[in-house]
Amino acid sequence: MTGTIPVWATILVSVITTCGGTVAGWVLRRIDQLGKPDPALSQRLDQVDASLTQLDQRLDPLQDGVKTMLLCKLEQMQREMVDAGGIADNDLKTRAEGVYATYHALGGNGRTAPKSIRTYRTRR
């Protein structure tokens, strides 16, 4: 057995080497492509970003309008409480807290909300 390598072993080694090299090259090319950005995907992401920016610009005035209307409602509720001699029933307090929570969630800073509405939360 120390003489020569059989022909079938030589062919087998050649096939394994060729296949292994081909597979290794394919794997390395795939890994290399993973690092490169897909131009079509990048373009689509830019379009989506532009659409979101446009939508945001359209929603800003709407949110500002809703916020202003909520502030007006808070002021109206405060006037109702003052007209009632500074007394507010639980229903008015609950509604005022709900309106204020929504107003605050939309970015209302609280400094412009009526003081009596803000104090409802601390009296409970």
PDB file of C-alpha atoms in Angstrom:
ATOM      1  CA  MET A   1       0.000   0.000   0.000  1.00  0.00           C
ATOM      2  CA  THR A   2       2.929   2.296   0.097  1.00  0.00           C
ATOM      3  CA  GLY A   3       3.193   2.457  -3.658  1.00  0.00           C
ATOM      4  CA  THR A   4       0.704   4.643  -5.485  1.00  0.00           C
ATOM      5  CA  ILE A   5      -2.627   6.226  -4.702  1.00  0.00           C
ATOM      6  CA  PRO A   6      -5.533   4.519  -6.441  1.00  0.00           C
ATOM      7  CA  VAL A   7      -7.160   6.379  -9.299  1.00  0.00           C
ATOM      8  CA  TRP A   8     -10.535   6.540  -7.597  1.00  0.00           C
ATOM      9  CA  ALA A   9      -8.952   8.290  -4.564  1.00  0.00           C
ATOM     10  CA  THR A  10      -7.319  10.875  -6.831  1.00  0.00           C
ATOM     11  CA  ILE A  11     -10.638  11.573  -8.551  1.00  0.00           C
ATOM     12  CA  LEU A  12     -12.435  11.790  -5.209  1.00  0.00           C
ATOM     13  CA  VAL A  13      -9.908  14.286  -3.836  1.00  0.00           C
ATOM     14  CA  SER A  14     -10.201  16.364  -7.030  1.00  0.00           C
ATOM     15  CA  VAL A  15     -14.012  16.454  -6.818  1.00  0.00           C
ATOM     16  CA  ILE A  16     -13.994  17.389  -3.150  1.00  0.00           C
ATOM     17  CA  THR A  17     -11.432  20.138  -3.730  1.00  0.00           C
ATOM     18  CA  THR A  18     -13.344  21.568  -6.682  1.00  0.00           C
ATOM     19  CA  CYS A  19     -16.697  21.503  -4.886  1.00  0.00           C
ATOM     20  CA  GLY A  20     -15.215  22.840  -1.702  1.00  0.00           C
ATOM     21  CA  GLY A  21     -13.560  25.704  -3.549  1.00  0.00           C
ATOM     22  CA  THR A  22     -16.770  26.523  -5.427  1.00  0.00           C
ATOM     23  CA  VAL A  23     -18.873  26.485  -2.266  1.00  0.00           C
ATOM     24  CA  ALA A  24     -16.318  28.503  -0.343  1.00  0.00           C
ATOM     25  CA  GLY A  25     -16.171  31.103  -3.130  1.00  0.00           C
ATOM     26  CA  TRP A  26     -19.976  31.326  -3.248  1.00  0.00           C
ATOM     27  CA  VAL A  27     -20.174  31.761   0.532  1.00  0.00           C
ATOM     28  CA  LEU A  28     -17.501  34.467   0.507  1.00  0.00           C
ATOM     29  CA  ARG A  29     -19.308  36.364  -2.298  1.00  0.00           C
ATOM     30  CA  ARG A  30     -22.595  36.208  -0.360  1.00  0.00           C
ATOM     31  CA  ILE A  31     -20.916  37.529   2.768  1.00  0.00           C
ATOM     32  CA  ASP A  32     -19.367  40.347   0.749  1.00  0.00           C
ATOM     33  CA  GLN A  33     -22.757  41.275  -0.731  1.00  0.00           C
ATOM     34  CA  LEU A  34     -24.347  41.493   2.707  1.00  0.00           C
ATOM     35  CA  GLY A  35     -22.257  44.548   3.498  1.00  0.00           C
ATOM     36  CA  LYS A  36     -23.316  46.438   0.370  1.00  0.00           C
ATOM     37  CA  PRO A  37     -26.570  48.413   0.463  1.00  0.00           C
ATOM     38  CA  ASP A  38     -29.261  47.467  -2.017  1.00  0.00           C
ATOM     39  CA  PRO A  39     -29.846  50.551  -4.239  1.00  0.00           C
ATOM     40  CA  ALA A  40     -33.526  49.700  -4.808  1.00  0.00           C
ATOM     41  CA  LEU A  41     -34.115  49.294  -1.086  1.00  0.00           C
ATOM     42  CA  SER A  42     -32.296  52.536  -0.294  1.00  0.00           C
ATOM     43  CA  GLN A  43     -34.405  54.391  -2.873  1.00  0.00           C
ATOM     44  CA  ARG A  44     -37.645  52.925  -1.458  1.00  0.00           C
ATOM     45  CA  LEU A  45     -36.625  53.861   2.088  1.00  0.00           C
ATOM     46  CA  ASP A  46     -35.958  57.423   0.933  1.00  0.00           C
ATOM     47  CA  GLN A  47     -39.451  57.539  -0.620  1.00  0.00           C
ATOM     48  CA  VAL A  48     -41.039  56.260   2.578  1.00  0.00           C
ATOM     49  CA  ASP A  49     -39.097  58.824   4.609  1.00  0.00           C
ATOM     50  CA  ALA A  50     -40.275  61.637   2.316  1.00  0.00           C
ATOM     51  CA  SER A  51     -43.880  60.423   2.605  1.00  0.00           C
ATOM     52  CA  LEU A  52     -43.658  60.323   6.393  1.00  0.00           C
ATOM     53  CA  THR A  53     -42.238  63.846   6.443  1.00  0.00           C
ATOM     54  CA  GLN A  54     -45.149  65.070   4.309  1.00  0.00           C
ATOM     55  CA  LEU A  55     -47.646  63.318   6.562  1.00  0.00           C
ATOM     56  CA  ASP A  56     -46.012  64.817   9.630  1.00  0.00           C
ATOM     57  CA  GLN A  57     -46.260  68.301   8.106  1.00  0.00           C
ATOM     58  CA  ARG A  58     -49.963  67.760   7.436  1.00  0.00           C
ATOM     59  CA  LEU A  59     -50.640  66.472  10.950  1.00  0.00           C
ATOM     60  CA  ASP A  60     -48.883  69.331  12.762  1.00  0.00           C
ATOM     61  CA  PRO A  61     -51.627  71.922  12.082  1.00  0.00           C
ATOM     62  CA  LEU A  62     -54.303  69.354  12.884  1.00  0.00           C
ATOM     63  CA  GLN A  63     -52.685  68.538  16.220  1.00  0.00           C
ATOM     64  CA  ASP A  64     -52.296  72.238  16.995  1.00  0.00           C
ATOM     65  CA  GLY A  65     -55.989  72.785  16.233  1.00  0.00           C
ATOM     66  CA  VAL A  66     -57.091  69.900  18.448  1.00  0.00           C
ATOM     67  CA  LYS A  67     -54.793  71.098  21.219  1.00  0.00           C
ATOM     68  CA  THR A  68     -56.308  74.606  21.003  1.00  0.00           C
ATOM     69  CA  MET A  69     -59.837  73.200  21.120  1.00  0.00           C
ATOM     70  CA  LEU A  70     -58.954  71.102  24.170  1.00  0.00           C
ATOM     71  CA  LEU A  71     -57.532  74.157  25.906  1.00  0.00           C
ATOM     72  CA  CYS A  72     -60.768  76.040  25.168  1.00  0.00           C
ATOM     73  CA  LYS A  73     -62.717  73.132  26.673  1.00  0.00           C
ATOM     74  CA  LEU A  74     -60.541  73.211  29.793  1.00  0.00           C
ATOM     75  CA  GLU A  75     -61.159  76.946  30.142  1.00  0.00           C
ATOM     76  CA  GLN A  76     -64.904  76.391  29.726  1.00  0.00           C
ATOM     77  CA  MET A  77     -64.839  73.731  32.445  1.00  0.00           C
ATOM     78  CA  GLN A  78     -62.988  76.110  34.719  1.00  0.00           C
ATOM     79  CA  ARG A  79     -65.637  78.795  34.150  1.00  0.00           C
ATOM     80  CA  GLU A  80     -68.367  76.253  34.988  1.00  0.00           C
ATOM     81  CA  MET A  81     -66.607  75.450  38.246  1.00  0.00           C
ATOM     82  CA  VAL A  82     -66.139  79.108  39.124  1.00  0.00           C
ATOM     83  CA  ASP A  83     -69.821  79.801  38.312  1.00  0.00           C
ATOM     84  CA  ALA A  84     -70.764  76.951  40.650  1.00  0.00           C
ATOM     85  CA  GLY A  85     -68.933  78.699  43.493  1.00  0.00           C
ATOM     86  CA  GLY A  86     -65.676  76.824  43.092  1.00  0.00           C
ATOM     87  CA  ILE A  87     -67.304  73.448  43.489  1.00  0.00           C
ATOM     88  CA  ALA A  88     -66.989  70.727  40.893  1.00  0.00           C
ATOM     89  CA  ASP A  89     -68.743  67.386  41.020  1.00  0.00           C
ATOM     90  CA  ASN A  90     -66.892  64.146  40.352  1.00  0.00           C
ATOM     91  CA  ASP A  91     -68.165  63.987  36.766  1.00  0.00           C
ATOM     92  CA  LEU A  92     -66.683  67.395  35.937  1.00  0.00           C
ATOM     93  CA  LYS A  93     -63.411  66.467  37.610  1.00  0.00           C
ATOM     94  CA  THR A  94     -63.215  63.178  35.706  1.00  0.00           C
ATOM     95  CA  ARG A  95     -63.984  64.837  32.372  1.00  0.00           C
ATOM     96  CA  ALA A  96     -61.496  67.635  33.079  1.00  0.00           C
ATOM     97  CA  GLU A  97     -58.762  65.115  33.878  1.00  0.00           C
ATOM     98  CA  GLY A  98     -59.488  63.215  30.654  1.00  0.00           C
ATOM     99  CA  VAL A  99     -59.421  66.382  28.565  1.00  0.00           C
ATOM    100  CA  TYR A 100     -56.226  67.540  30.260  1.00  0.00           C
ATOM    101  CA  ALA A 101     -54.534  64.140  29.764  1.00  0.00           C
ATOM    102  CA  THR A 102     -55.278  64.294  26.044  1.00  0.00           C
ATOM    103  CA  TYR A 103     -54.178  67.938  25.874  1.00  0.00           C
ATOM    104  CA  HIS A 104     -50.922  67.065  27.623  1.00  0.00           C
ATOM    105  CA  ALA A 105     -50.335  64.015  25.373  1.00  0.00           C
ATOM    106  CA  LEU A 106     -50.609  66.284  22.323  1.00  0.00           C
ATOM    107  CA  GLY A 107     -47.851  68.479  23.703  1.00  0.00           C
ATOM    108  CA  GLY A 108     -49.819  70.939  25.801  1.00  0.00           C
ATOM    109  CA  ASN A 109     -47.245  72.199  28.240  1.00  0.00           C
ATOM    110  CA  GLY A 110     -49.569  72.659  31.197  1.00  0.00           C
ATOM    111  CA  ARG A 111     -48.588  76.273  31.848  1.00  0.00           C
ATOM    112  CA  THR A 112     -51.530  77.483  29.802  1.00  0.00           C
ATOM    113  CA  ALA A 113     -54.055  75.120  31.393  1.00  0.00           C
ATOM    114  CA  PRO A 114     -56.244  76.664  34.081  1.00  0.00           C
ATOM    115  CA  LYS A 115     -54.670  76.282  37.489  1.00  0.00           C
ATOM    116  CA  SER A 116     -57.804  74.799  39.024  1.00  0.00           C
ATOM    117  CA  ILE A 117     -57.798  71.998  36.444  1.00  0.00           C
ATOM    118  CA  ARG A 118     -54.214  71.125  37.307  1.00  0.00           C
ATOM    119  CA  THR A 119     -54.983  71.037  41.019  1.00  0.00           C
ATOM    120  CA  TYR A 120     -57.742  68.420  40.573  1.00  0.00           C
ATOM    121  CA  ARG A 121     -55.040  65.829  40.243  1.00  0.00           C
ATOM    122  CA  THR A 122     -53.408  66.779  43.543  1.00  0.00           C
ATOM    123  CA  ARG A 123     -56.635  66.987  45.593  1.00  0.00           C
ATOM    124  CA  ARG A 124     -57.726  63.394  45.010  1.00  0.00           C
TER     125      ARG A 124
END
